[in-house]
Tab-separated table of C-alpha atoms in Angstrom:
chain	number	residue	atom	x	y	z
A	18	MET	CA	-0.004	-0.026	0.055
A	19	LYS	CA	1.213	3.373	-0.978
A	20	ILE	CA	1.409	5.906	1.653
A	21	HIS	CA	1.355	9.670	0.606
A	22	ARG	CA	4.308	11.804	1.671
A	23	SER	CA	1.879	14.436	2.901
A	24	TYR	CA	0.303	11.900	5.254
A	25	LEU	CA	3.697	10.922	6.664
A	26	ALA	CA	4.650	14.441	7.291
A	27	THR	CA	1.427	15.111	8.987
A	28	LEU	CA	1.767	12.010	11.244
A	29	ALA	CA	5.448	13.198	12.057
A	30	LEU	CA	4.042	16.472	13.065
A	31	CYS	CA	1.516	14.997	15.276
A	32	LEU	CA	3.835	12.732	16.830
A	33	LEU	CA	6.313	15.618	17.692
A	34	SER	CA	3.524	17.478	19.010
A	35	TRP	CA	2.410	14.661	21.162
A	36	TRP	CA	6.010	14.170	22.367
A	37	ALA	CA	6.351	17.722	23.274
A	38	LYS	CA	3.144	17.846	25.078
A	39	ALA	CA	3.816	14.638	26.815
A	40	GLN	CA	7.101	16.020	28.313
A	41	GLN	CA	5.871	19.201	29.449
A	42	LEU	CA	6.257	20.010	33.328
A	43	SER	CA	3.071	20.891	35.134
A	44	ASP	CA	4.529	24.273	35.865
A	45	ALA	CA	4.285	26.548	32.687
A	46	ARG	CA	6.977	28.842	34.147
A	47	ALA	CA	9.509	26.097	34.963
A	48	THR	CA	13.037	27.221	34.387
A	49	ALA	CA	14.774	26.042	31.147
A	50	THR	CA	17.117	23.887	33.243
A	51	THR	CA	14.336	22.245	34.964
A	52	GLN	CA	12.384	21.425	31.778
A	53	ILE	CA	15.550	20.017	30.132
A	54	LEU	CA	16.301	17.799	33.149
A	55	TYR	CA	12.566	16.461	33.115
A	56	LYS	CA	12.775	15.669	29.295
A	57	ASN	CA	16.105	13.754	29.693
A	58	LEU	CA	15.018	11.991	32.646
A	59	TYR	CA	12.175	10.621	30.930
A	60	ARG	CA	14.279	9.774	27.829
A	61	LEU	CA	16.716	8.060	29.949
A	62	SER	CA	13.996	5.958	32.008
A	63	GLN	CA	13.242	4.284	28.666
A	64	LYS	CA	16.627	2.334	28.717
A	65	HIS	CA	18.238	3.243	32.052
A	66	THR	CA	17.635	3.550	35.832
A	67	LEU	CA	19.584	6.040	37.910
A	68	PHE	CA	20.593	4.821	41.320
A	69	GLY	CA	20.258	7.088	44.400
A	70	HIS	CA	21.168	7.180	48.104
A	71	GLN	CA	19.764	9.246	50.949
A	72	ASP	CA	22.196	11.532	52.818
A	73	ASP	CA	25.084	10.130	50.897
A	74	LEU	CA	27.540	12.676	51.291
A	75	ALA	CA	26.804	13.673	54.777
A	76	TYR	CA	27.550	10.481	56.624
A	77	GLY	CA	27.842	6.564	56.438
A	78	VAL	CA	28.504	3.779	58.793
A	79	ASN	CA	31.112	4.688	61.306
A	80	TRP	CA	31.972	8.225	59.842
A	81	LYS	CA	30.379	11.715	59.305
A	82	TYR	CA	31.154	14.878	57.444
A	83	VAL	CA	34.273	13.928	55.684
A	84	ASN	CA	34.899	15.790	52.540
A	85	GLY	CA	34.347	13.789	49.373
A	86	LYS	CA	33.446	10.684	51.319
A	87	SER	CA	30.456	8.261	50.486
A	88	ASP	CA	29.901	4.615	51.362
A	89	ILE	CA	28.785	4.094	47.865
A	90	LYS	CA	32.066	5.525	46.587
A	91	ALA	CA	34.097	3.460	48.987
A	92	VAL	CA	32.653	0.335	47.240
A	93	VAL	CA	32.465	1.138	43.714
A	94	ASN	CA	34.666	4.132	43.255
A	95	ASP	CA	31.556	6.221	42.082
A	96	TYR	CA	29.012	8.314	43.581
A	97	PRO	CA	25.275	7.774	43.223
A	98	ALA	CA	23.432	9.503	40.329
A	99	VAL	CA	20.687	10.703	42.703
A	100	TYR	CA	20.998	12.273	46.049
A	101	GLY	CA	18.240	12.186	48.606
A	102	TRP	CA	17.795	14.884	51.352
A	103	ASP	CA	15.242	15.871	53.888
A	104	MET	CA	14.259	19.442	55.004
A	105	ALA	CA	12.433	18.361	58.223
A	106	ARG	CA	13.121	20.977	61.051
A	107	ILE	CA	13.537	23.740	58.671
A	108	GLU	CA	10.017	24.684	59.872
A	109	LEU	CA	11.322	24.923	63.182
A	110	ASP	CA	14.333	27.246	62.519
A	111	SER	CA	16.699	24.489	63.502
A	112	ALA	CA	20.324	24.732	62.127
A	113	ASN	CA	20.094	20.887	61.476
A	114	ASN	CA	17.574	18.590	59.896
A	115	ILE	CA	15.900	15.666	61.313
A	116	ASP	CA	18.917	13.369	60.757
A	117	GLY	CA	21.184	15.914	62.233
A	118	VAL	CA	22.705	17.269	59.101
A	119	PRO	CA	23.253	20.924	59.281
A	120	PHE	CA	21.232	22.776	56.561
A	121	GLU	CA	24.552	24.591	55.671
A	122	LYS	CA	26.246	21.401	55.038
A	123	MET	CA	23.324	20.173	53.073
A	124	ARG	CA	23.339	23.048	50.889
A	125	LYS	CA	26.945	22.549	50.085
A	126	TYR	CA	26.427	18.742	49.233
A	127	ILE	CA	23.603	19.474	47.153
A	128	LYS	CA	25.699	21.942	44.999
A	129	GLU	CA	28.437	19.605	44.796
A	130	GLY	CA	26.300	16.744	43.602
A	131	TYR	CA	24.702	19.044	40.949
A	132	GLN	CA	27.815	20.407	39.724
A	133	ARG	CA	29.176	16.813	39.136
A	134	GLY	CA	25.986	16.099	37.038
A	135	GLY	CA	23.857	14.497	39.729
A	136	ILE	CA	20.308	14.865	40.421
A	137	ILE	CA	18.674	16.080	43.755
A	138	THR	CA	15.556	15.072	45.429
A	139	LEU	CA	14.000	16.463	48.658
A	140	SER	CA	11.364	15.171	50.907
A	141	TRP	CA	10.164	16.739	54.187
A	142	HIS	CA	9.318	14.968	57.392
A	143	PHE	CA	7.817	18.086	58.926
A	144	ASN	CA	6.347	18.243	62.322
A	145	ASN	CA	2.512	17.992	62.865
A	146	PRO	CA	1.319	21.608	62.802
A	147	LEU	CA	-1.534	20.962	64.913
A	148	SER	CA	-0.119	19.188	67.910
A	149	GLY	CA	3.480	20.227	67.614
A	150	GLY	CA	4.425	16.499	67.389
A	151	SER	CA	6.678	14.779	64.913
A	152	SER	CA	5.710	13.594	61.486
A	153	TRP	CA	4.449	10.235	63.054
A	154	ASP	CA	2.104	12.060	65.429
A	155	THR	CA	-1.262	11.134	63.998
A	156	THR	CA	-3.345	13.637	65.842
A	157	GLN	CA	-6.656	13.935	64.085
A	158	ASN	CA	-7.445	16.980	61.784
A	159	ALA	CA	-3.853	18.037	61.180
A	160	VAL	CA	-4.318	18.402	57.411
A	161	ALA	CA	-7.624	20.119	57.881
A	162	SER	CA	-6.018	22.559	60.077
A	163	ILE	CA	-3.456	23.769	57.416
A	164	LEU	CA	-5.984	24.496	54.754
A	165	PRO	CA	-7.156	28.132	53.982
A	166	GLY	CA	-9.388	28.930	56.855
A	167	GLY	CA	-7.919	26.368	59.175
A	168	ALA	CA	-6.531	27.031	62.568
A	169	LYS	CA	-2.882	26.351	61.476
A	170	HIS	CA	-2.993	27.852	57.926
A	171	GLU	CA	-0.891	30.838	58.590
A	172	LEU	CA	1.552	28.791	60.544
A	173	TYR	CA	1.823	26.382	57.629
A	174	LYS	CA	2.393	29.252	55.087
A	175	SER	CA	5.316	30.450	57.376
A	176	TRP	CA	6.707	26.895	57.289
A	177	LEU	CA	6.405	26.962	53.381
A	178	ASP	CA	8.215	30.375	53.425
A	179	LYS	CA	11.095	28.800	55.314
A	180	ALA	CA	11.410	25.901	52.991
A	181	ALA	CA	11.174	28.203	49.919
A	182	ARG	CA	14.037	30.416	51.328
A	183	PHE	CA	16.135	27.279	51.586
A	184	MET	CA	15.312	25.892	47.966
A	185	HIS	CA	15.980	29.308	46.374
A	186	SER	CA	19.362	29.209	48.109
A	187	LEU	CA	20.280	26.110	45.963
A	188	GLN	CA	22.093	27.619	43.013
A	189	GLY	CA	24.717	26.475	40.584
A	190	PRO	CA	27.983	28.037	39.605
A	191	LYS	CA	26.244	30.604	37.461
A	192	GLY	CA	23.394	31.551	39.878
A	193	GLU	CA	21.002	29.226	38.219
A	194	ALA	CA	18.265	27.534	40.371
A	195	ILE	CA	19.288	23.886	40.801
A	196	PRO	CA	16.366	21.629	39.602
A	197	ILE	CA	14.941	19.741	42.574
A	198	LEU	CA	12.721	16.566	42.388
A	199	PHE	CA	10.381	17.715	45.295
A	200	ARG	CA	8.454	14.920	47.151
A	201	PRO	CA	5.951	16.409	49.663
A	202	PHE	CA	3.623	14.343	51.828
A	203	HIS	CA	5.458	11.195	50.810
A	204	GLU	CA	3.823	7.789	51.416
A	205	LEU	CA	0.650	9.687	51.496
A	206	THR	CA	-1.454	6.523	51.335
A	207	GLY	CA	-0.097	5.052	54.562
A	208	ASP	CA	-1.351	5.574	57.990
A	209	TRP	CA	1.737	6.464	59.858
A	210	PHE	CA	2.021	10.200	59.151
A	211	TRP	CA	-0.073	13.113	60.148
A	212	TRP	CA	-0.995	13.561	56.565
A	213	GLY	CA	-1.891	9.977	55.846
A	214	SER	CA	-4.889	8.010	55.471
A	215	LYS	CA	-5.658	7.724	59.225
A	216	THR	CA	-5.830	11.460	59.891
A	217	SER	CA	-7.166	13.036	56.530
A	218	THR	CA	-9.707	12.431	53.787
A	219	PRO	CA	-8.489	11.887	50.263
A	220	ALA	CA	-10.262	15.418	49.491
A	221	GLN	CA	-8.398	17.099	52.337
A	222	LEU	CA	-5.100	15.864	51.177
A	223	LYS	CA	-5.553	16.861	47.648
A	224	ALA	CA	-6.541	20.341	48.769
A	225	ALA	CA	-3.507	20.492	50.904
A	226	TRP	CA	-1.190	19.309	48.126
A	227	ARG	CA	-2.707	21.806	45.634
A	228	PHE	CA	-2.306	24.675	48.036
A	229	THR	CA	1.199	23.705	48.744
A	230	ILE	CA	2.430	23.432	45.171
A	231	ASN	CA	0.503	26.585	44.014
A	232	TYR	CA	1.854	28.729	47.013
A	233	LEU	CA	5.343	27.692	46.157
A	234	ARG	CA	4.869	28.545	42.542
A	235	ALA	CA	2.922	31.590	42.664
A	236	GLU	CA	3.700	33.220	46.056
A	237	LYS	CA	7.304	32.022	46.466
A	238	GLN	CA	8.231	31.977	42.649
A	239	LEU	CA	9.823	28.428	42.911
A	240	HIS	CA	9.884	27.292	39.233
A	241	ASN	CA	12.778	24.703	39.601
A	242	LEU	CA	10.695	21.966	41.188
A	243	ILE	CA	9.733	18.651	39.561
A	244	VAL	CA	6.786	17.629	41.769
A	245	VAL	CA	6.896	13.775	42.820
A	246	TYR	CA	3.742	12.050	43.773
A	247	ASN	CA	4.537	9.209	46.163
A	248	THR	CA	2.568	6.424	47.969
A	249	ASN	CA	3.778	3.436	49.950
A	250	ASP	CA	2.984	-0.032	48.737
A	251	PHE	CA	-0.269	-0.719	46.717
A	252	THR	CA	-2.234	-3.341	45.085
A	253	THR	CA	-4.568	-1.657	42.653
A	254	GLU	CA	-4.731	1.436	40.426
A	255	THR	CA	-7.586	2.830	42.393
A	256	ALA	CA	-5.535	2.605	45.624
A	257	TYR	CA	-2.759	4.364	43.912
A	258	LEU	CA	-4.588	7.122	42.641
A	259	GLU	CA	-7.064	7.643	45.625
A	260	ARG	CA	-5.195	10.786	46.769
A	261	TYR	CA	-3.781	11.830	43.472
A	262	PRO	CA	-4.083	15.744	43.400
A	263	GLY	CA	-4.184	16.209	39.668
A	264	ASP	CA	-1.870	16.158	36.505
A	265	ASP	CA	-1.479	20.013	36.895
A	266	VAL	CA	0.359	19.629	40.070
A	267	VAL	CA	2.204	16.368	39.655
A	268	ASP	CA	5.279	15.685	37.324
A	269	LEU	CA	6.591	12.265	38.288
A	270	LEU	CA	4.924	9.235	39.839
A	271	SER	CA	6.489	7.043	42.602
A	272	PHE	CA	6.176	4.511	45.304
A	273	ASP	CA	8.073	3.371	48.394
A	274	HIS	CA	8.338	-0.307	49.248
A	275	TYR	CA	10.955	-1.943	51.593
A	276	GLN	CA	11.787	-5.510	52.124
A	277	PHE	CA	11.577	-6.821	55.723
A	278	ASP	CA	12.653	-9.963	57.453
A	279	THR	CA	9.088	-11.057	57.665
A	280	GLN	CA	8.704	-11.080	53.867
A	281	PRO	CA	10.421	-13.793	51.914
A	282	GLN	CA	12.441	-12.615	48.827
A	283	LYS	CA	9.904	-14.258	46.418
A	284	ASP	CA	7.071	-12.377	47.922
A	285	PHE	CA	8.785	-9.032	47.813
A	286	ILE	CA	9.822	-9.524	44.247
A	287	LYS	CA	6.263	-10.578	43.217
A	288	ALA	CA	4.589	-7.783	45.050
A	289	VAL	CA	7.015	-4.974	43.769
A	290	ARG	CA	6.512	-6.222	40.222
A	291	HIS	CA	2.846	-6.093	40.403
A	292	GLU	CA	3.276	-2.413	41.696
A	293	MET	CA	5.664	-1.755	38.766
A	294	THR	CA	3.365	-3.156	36.086
A	295	LEU	CA	0.458	-1.063	37.584
A	296	LEU	CA	2.528	2.189	37.716
A	297	THR	CA	3.898	1.570	34.335
A	298	GLN	CA	0.221	1.603	32.894
A	299	ILE	CA	-0.557	4.813	34.969
A	300	ALA	CA	2.523	6.649	33.989
A	301	LYS	CA	2.059	5.832	30.340
A	302	ALA	CA	-1.578	6.970	30.367
A	303	LYS	CA	-0.469	10.384	31.996
A	304	HIS	CA	2.762	10.643	29.939
A	305	LYS	CA	4.748	11.182	33.160
A	306	PRO	CA	8.039	9.493	34.280
A	307	MET	CA	7.908	6.935	37.154
A	308	ALA	CA	10.370	6.182	40.016
A	309	PHE	CA	11.086	3.780	42.885
A	310	ALA	CA	11.534	6.579	45.488
A	311	GLU	CA	12.429	4.511	48.420
A	312	THR	CA	13.384	0.938	49.024
A	313	GLY	CA	15.972	-1.309	50.643
A	314	TYR	CA	16.653	-4.118	53.086
A	315	GLU	CA	17.842	-2.962	56.363
A	316	ALA	CA	21.503	-4.137	57.138
A	317	ILE	CA	21.154	-6.081	53.722
A	318	PRO	CA	21.539	-9.473	55.220
A	319	ASP	CA	20.961	-11.064	51.724
A	320	THR	CA	24.514	-11.292	50.242
A	321	ASN	CA	22.894	-11.189	46.688
A	322	TRP	CA	20.333	-8.733	47.082
A	323	TRP	CA	21.302	-6.222	44.609
A	324	THR	CA	21.467	-8.543	41.575
A	325	GLN	CA	18.989	-11.122	42.674
A	326	THR	CA	16.237	-9.076	44.347
A	327	LEU	CA	16.493	-5.258	43.402
A	328	TRP	CA	17.546	-5.807	39.826
A	329	PRO	CA	14.675	-8.367	39.060
A	330	VAL	CA	11.980	-6.106	40.395
A	331	ILE	CA	13.010	-3.098	38.144
A	332	LYS	CA	14.822	-4.660	35.110
A	333	ASP	CA	11.508	-4.879	33.006
A	334	PHE	CA	10.056	-1.393	33.523
A	335	PRO	CA	10.803	2.215	32.631
A	336	VAL	CA	12.128	3.289	36.181
A	337	ALA	CA	13.704	6.778	36.112
A	338	TYR	CA	15.514	6.189	39.567
A	339	VAL	CA	15.627	3.838	42.394
A	340	LEU	CA	16.829	5.246	45.857
A	341	VAL	CA	17.847	3.304	48.953
A	342	TRP	CA	17.569	4.878	52.365
A	343	ARG	CA	20.256	6.396	54.573
A	344	ASN	CA	23.456	4.667	56.058
A	345	ALA	CA	23.026	5.633	59.691
A	346	GLY	CA	25.076	3.010	60.991
A	347	TYR	CA	24.414	1.922	64.700
A	348	SER	CA	21.172	3.561	65.987
A	349	PRO	CA	21.015	3.864	69.711
A	350	SER	CA	17.209	4.528	69.821
A	351	MET	CA	16.513	1.333	67.804
A	352	LYS	CA	19.532	-0.508	69.229
A	353	LYS	CA	20.529	-2.020	66.135
A	354	MET	CA	22.459	-1.319	62.735
A	355	HIS	CA	20.409	1.115	60.396
A	356	TYR	CA	21.674	1.240	56.963
A	357	TYR	CA	20.364	0.236	53.340
A	358	ALA	CA	23.573	0.743	51.090
A	359	PRO	CA	26.819	-1.383	51.370
A	360	TYR	CA	30.115	-0.062	52.721
A	361	PRO	CA	33.607	-1.747	52.460
A	362	GLY	CA	33.472	-5.263	54.031
A	363	GLN	CA	29.602	-5.513	54.303
A	364	ALA	CA	28.100	-8.681	53.315
A	365	SER	CA	26.411	-7.487	50.070
A	366	ALA	CA	29.474	-5.283	48.724
A	367	ASN	CA	30.659	-7.737	46.122
A	368	ASP	CA	27.330	-8.012	44.832
A	369	PHE	CA	26.670	-4.436	44.768
A	370	GLN	CA	29.796	-4.181	42.578
A	371	ARG	CA	28.281	-6.537	40.105
A	372	PHE	CA	25.137	-4.483	40.266
A	373	TYR	CA	27.188	-1.435	39.482
A	374	GLN	CA	28.662	-3.095	36.340
A	375	ASN	CA	25.179	-3.648	34.913
A	376	PRO	CA	25.026	-1.136	31.778
A	377	LYS	CA	21.381	-0.336	32.335
A	378	ILE	CA	22.093	1.103	35.945
A	379	LEU	CA	23.575	4.593	36.042
A	380	PHE	CA	25.730	6.204	38.640
A	381	GLU	CA	27.251	9.616	38.634
A	382	LYS	CA	30.201	8.938	36.331
A	383	LYS	CA	28.165	7.869	33.363
A	384	LEU	CA	25.281	10.093	34.108
A	385	SER	CA	27.643	13.065	34.068
A	386	THR	CA	28.725	12.016	30.473
A	387	LEU	CA	25.261	12.423	29.297
A	388	LYS	CA	24.809	16.087	30.353
A	389	ILE	CA	21.363	15.597	31.681
A	390	TYR	CA	21.167	19.462	32.316
A	391	GLN	CA	21.697	20.173	28.551
A	392	ALA	CA	19.235	20.060	25.754
A	393	LYS	CA	19.543	17.246	23.270
A	394	LYS	CA	20.057	18.366	19.739
């Protein structure tokens, strides 16, 4: 069958138009660098997954605040491609965040990672605004209290002002705003945080989310945010989207799922692959990238966890990045070791080196050669 050239030209234009629209950030005023990162992140996710680690540059097992040090680098001579940080306690005017990292040092580490070509993601375990308790204080009506007209609305705005001030200070060498993957109200379908399912309705959470993002954009002029929607584990598309606030205030879809000793390896793999399958369908329909925003196996007792558990759950899906949680070392409060990435001599370190050699997994060295903050010609 002969196809007319004009038809092919029209089809090509339609595809280009669809592609451009599909990769537009929800913020129409997003900075050029943020738009470029977003498009490149989506493009890379079709063939590669970036590896991330929480608090990587600040501390690790048996060390803290050593310039250039990283447990990941100590094992594979490379840094992670994605750096996770948390802003908790900035709302209290604290000098240090919830994990004890000084905000001044965090700013320095963020700039260092960005300048090497890495990607930055920020979460926020902020305090309960109604009770004054921690993120895990599930006092009822906390979400309702921060909505316009609520008893803590003005307090909440002051918290957003402080967070915005910090995010505005994250600038590159030319004074450009560093793009941030901002993950507010994380694990929002769980019941352990004050913004979760135990203490708020879906409508209240959606309203709080929309107010937060629109306030940061319109009032605080933050246009370097790639907004990350994040749930805990889920079994259906309906459950995943129950608290979804809308495509116009979300850019990237993600979820968190950890392995625990009570869950056999095969069950963990089966559950996460099911979630990945569902999320791939949702992300495709919404034309948005997807990520495994938090995962890990505390103290990594499985010597082959990286190649035999983590890789099997992500290998068949367009996962933009996977991030494992922090390496706090021995935790006096929990009276046990608390870490999720290997360090020299750790039982899974050799397997992590094999994982590192996987051509589809990108760490910082390879990512930096791809110039993810530059437009592709």
